[in-house]
């Protein structure tokens, strides 16, 4: 024996304080139990201080500790001590729990040794306590951590051919805490196929070559649940032979599920991205395209490689680039939440594309931006259609505004919602005055019903459009004639939105028609009159001739027997009858003028010569001077033309000024459609107001001073009109008159 050991043993025997030191400093309690008197037991002070009690107040009785040990542990202790008492080779060695005075649990490792008498009968038991509470707490903590992480331990002891599974390893396998695995059952938990093959190979290799492993495999638990686990193993070799293989076993089902989910969602994203009908790009934080899909390539006409090389800046319309960059920066900084914009891009072939671009952020678990996903919807067609529509609306507005005919949009209650300038001019109201007025206010009352019926038919779909002549009342109160065309504009459901009305002014035409109608009535009446005049004058001539004959006979045969007065009366009667004869003659001539004749070539110079010859007596008597330029040869009616010149020349002589000899000038001009003649005199002239009247039959101005019938100029007018011409006079009272007439019979 070592001399120091021997010395220490001797010292302990001789000096009590040495033993006291040992037990106080190296143990947490010492007890010594009397088996022959089981109630008696000595406990050292540390025994009680460890459990929180004052040693001076504690009795040296076995019941003292039996009261504070956990009852289930007491049963275990009793069982163990009996085994040890019966068999010294069975160690009294256990972990038990005591209730500390403050209520907490104190874990005590308790070792005991039976002291036996010479016959081997145990008489005393010596026991020692170690406080393992801290250790136990750490163990518990580790267990809980492992449970939370679902990490267990395992060991394959090749020396003893046993398998150890930790509590958590058992929990993962869903077996009871008392389950005792062996190598074969352990391996059989792995899912048949790849998992089982892998673990078998791993274990084999670990045993044979010491290869460690770390694999993710699937097991089927005792409750038939499929689980992903991670098995880590390594081996321990002694003298070239594998002693044990041990390692960690972890339930990674959640992680695997998360991984699978991630993979699935990544795959989903990839497929969505690739197969999306809209264009999509994946952009990194610097704005560089890292991915573009097929649809986007098609939209912009570039290949993927071209796009990834060039980037978006070359594609954005130059006018939009600056703003786009600013907006994207704002969005990336989080100053704006949403990026949804309409932008112009340039297609590879140069044409403009209109995109609605939506950008979303891809963030990591901490909310930090990783990438951007941009989506491009092509709205070019819609945009172009919109532009076209705008253009055509513009065109329509311009056409509408500048149309020569009146145009108006009329709503369902008949108000004008929009009108153009022409319409305002037509009805005399401006746009402000028209506000609130309906077509009923302006339509002539007699035409209103007709319009309402037509409009109803339009509204109910009996017709799509209507045209009609309608009278409107102009602002001035005058009636105007309009041709109105109305069509309807329908909404998407076929309901009338409003009406489009066009208004053409036909007042002039209508008035002309009216004039013509009245004229034709007048003409018929005047024809009738002429007929009547002809018949009457014809029939009057015979009795007048008889009357004239008898009056002349009376004067010739019986004047010798008559007083002077009677002769005068007779003379007046004859003159009256002669005037009447002249009148009837003239009237007859006038009536005859209307009869249909044939055109002949007429030499106006010859006509004038004949007239002057016929009037030679009067010409000579009045000492008339003529200034006649050569006249044309015309197409006309010779007798009538002669009568025309004769009337005008004889009037020029008749209405001469008393103190002045007549001078008569006759001339003509060739016009585009015939000839115009002038016959000027230096006679008494005509008042302006009478210029028209003198051409009407029986109208005479100077009845007292000049004889006449008032038929001459009416005849002239009729003759000129027979030749499709016109006759008029320009005159100054006291200075003379010029008669103009035109002959339009030249073909
Ligand atoms: P009449 O000569 O028989 O009176 P007309 O029909 O020839 O009838 O003429 C109508 C009227 O026109 C005349 O009464 C006269 O007052 C006026 N008149 C016609 N010719 C002239 C003339 N050259 N100068 C002035 N007055 C004229």
PDB file of C-alpha atoms and ligand atoms in Angstrom, residues 647-648 651-655 681 683-686 694 696 699-703 707-714 737 739, ligand 1:
ATOM      1  CA  UNK A 647     -96.687 101.394-130.724  1.00  0.00           C
ATOM      2  CA  UNK A 648     -93.429 102.628-129.269  1.00  0.00           C
ATOM      3  CA  UNK A 651     -96.149 106.893-128.340  1.00  0.00           C
ATOM      4  CA  UNK A 652     -92.823 108.732-128.653  1.00  0.00           C
ATOM      5  CA  UNK A 653     -94.458 111.089-131.139  1.00  0.00           C
ATOM      6  CA  UNK A 654     -97.715 111.352-129.214  1.00  0.00           C
ATOM      7  CA  UNK A 655     -96.147 112.148-125.834  1.00  0.00           C
ATOM      8  CA  UNK A 681     -87.369 110.013-127.046  1.00  0.00           C
ATOM      9  CA  UNK A 683     -90.872 113.691-124.769  1.00  0.00           C
ATOM     10  CA  UNK A 684     -92.699 114.483-121.574  1.00  0.00           C
ATOM     11  CA  UNK A 685     -91.222 111.558-119.625  1.00  0.00           C
ATOM     12  CA  UNK A 686     -92.859 109.328-117.006  1.00  0.00           C
ATOM     13  CA  UNK A 694     -98.028 101.758-117.877  1.00  0.00           C
ATOM     14  CA  UNK A 696    -100.815  97.034-117.795  1.00  0.00           C
ATOM     15  CA  UNK A 699    -103.513 102.156-117.897  1.00  0.00           C
ATOM     16  CA  UNK A 700    -103.051 105.711-119.156  1.00  0.00           C
ATOM     17  CA  UNK A 701    -101.317 108.612-117.454  1.00  0.00           C
ATOM     18  CA  UNK A 702    -102.230 111.762-119.336  1.00  0.00           C
ATOM     19  CA  UNK A 703    -105.860 111.133-120.168  1.00  0.00           C
ATOM     20  CA  UNK A 707    -106.023 110.486-126.620  1.00  0.00           C
ATOM     21  CA  UNK A 708    -105.546 106.770-126.412  1.00  0.00           C
ATOM     22  CA  UNK A 709    -106.859 103.389-125.326  1.00  0.00           C
ATOM     23  CA  UNK A 710    -104.206 102.257-122.800  1.00  0.00           C
ATOM     24  CA  UNK A 711    -103.730  99.035-124.773  1.00  0.00           C
ATOM     25  CA  UNK A 712    -100.550  99.936-126.696  1.00  0.00           C
ATOM     26  CA  UNK A 713     -97.910  99.187-124.063  1.00  0.00           C
ATOM     27  CA  UNK A 714     -99.858  96.150-122.804  1.00  0.00           C
ATOM     28  CA  UNK A 737     -88.039 108.271-121.878  1.00  0.00           C
ATOM     29  CA  UNK A 739     -87.928 102.031-123.613  1.00  0.00           C
TER      30      UNK A 739
HETATM   31  P1  LIG B   1    -102.116 105.093-124.830  1.00  0.00           P
HETATM   32  O1  LIG B   1    -100.944 105.531-125.663  1.00  0.00           O
HETATM   33  O2  LIG B   1    -103.215 104.552-125.690  1.00  0.00           O
HETATM   34  O3  LIG B   1    -102.517 105.991-123.802  1.00  0.00           O
HETATM   35  P2  LIG B   1    -100.289 103.111-124.007  1.00  0.00           P
HETATM   36  O4  LIG B   1    -100.543 101.807-123.416  1.00  0.00           O
HETATM   37  O5  LIG B   1     -99.612 103.151-125.327  1.00  0.00           O
HETATM   38  O6  LIG B   1    -101.705 103.792-124.082  1.00  0.00           O
HETATM   39  O7  LIG B   1     -99.544 104.024-123.027  1.00  0.00           O
HETATM   40  C1  LIG B   1     -99.919 104.049-121.703  1.00  0.00           C
HETATM   41  C2  LIG B   1     -99.513 105.347-121.103  1.00  0.00           C
HETATM   42  O8  LIG B   1     -98.087 105.430-120.997  1.00  0.00           O
HETATM   43  C3  LIG B   1     -99.860 106.536-121.922  1.00  0.00           C
HETATM   44  O9  LIG B   1    -101.167 106.909-121.628  1.00  0.00           O
HETATM   45  C4  LIG B   1     -98.821 107.540-121.466  1.00  0.00           C
HETATM   46  O10 LIG B   1     -99.293 108.180-120.349  1.00  0.00           O
HETATM   47  C5  LIG B   1     -97.653 106.726-121.152  1.00  0.00           C
HETATM   48  N1  LIG B   1     -96.657 106.731-122.246  1.00  0.00           N
HETATM   49  C6  LIG B   1     -96.500 105.799-123.182  1.00  0.00           C
HETATM   50  N2  LIG B   1     -95.461 106.113-124.015  1.00  0.00           N
HETATM   51  C7  LIG B   1     -94.942 107.268-123.534  1.00  0.00           C
HETATM   52  C8  LIG B   1     -93.872 108.132-123.930  1.00  0.00           C
HETATM   53  N3  LIG B   1     -93.068 107.818-124.955  1.00  0.00           N
HETATM   54  N4  LIG B   1     -93.617 109.244-123.208  1.00  0.00           N
HETATM   55  C9  LIG B   1     -94.386 109.548-122.117  1.00  0.00           C
HETATM   56  N5  LIG B   1     -95.394 108.793-121.703  1.00  0.00           N
HETATM   57  C10 LIG B   1     -95.699 107.650-122.384  1.00  0.00           C
END
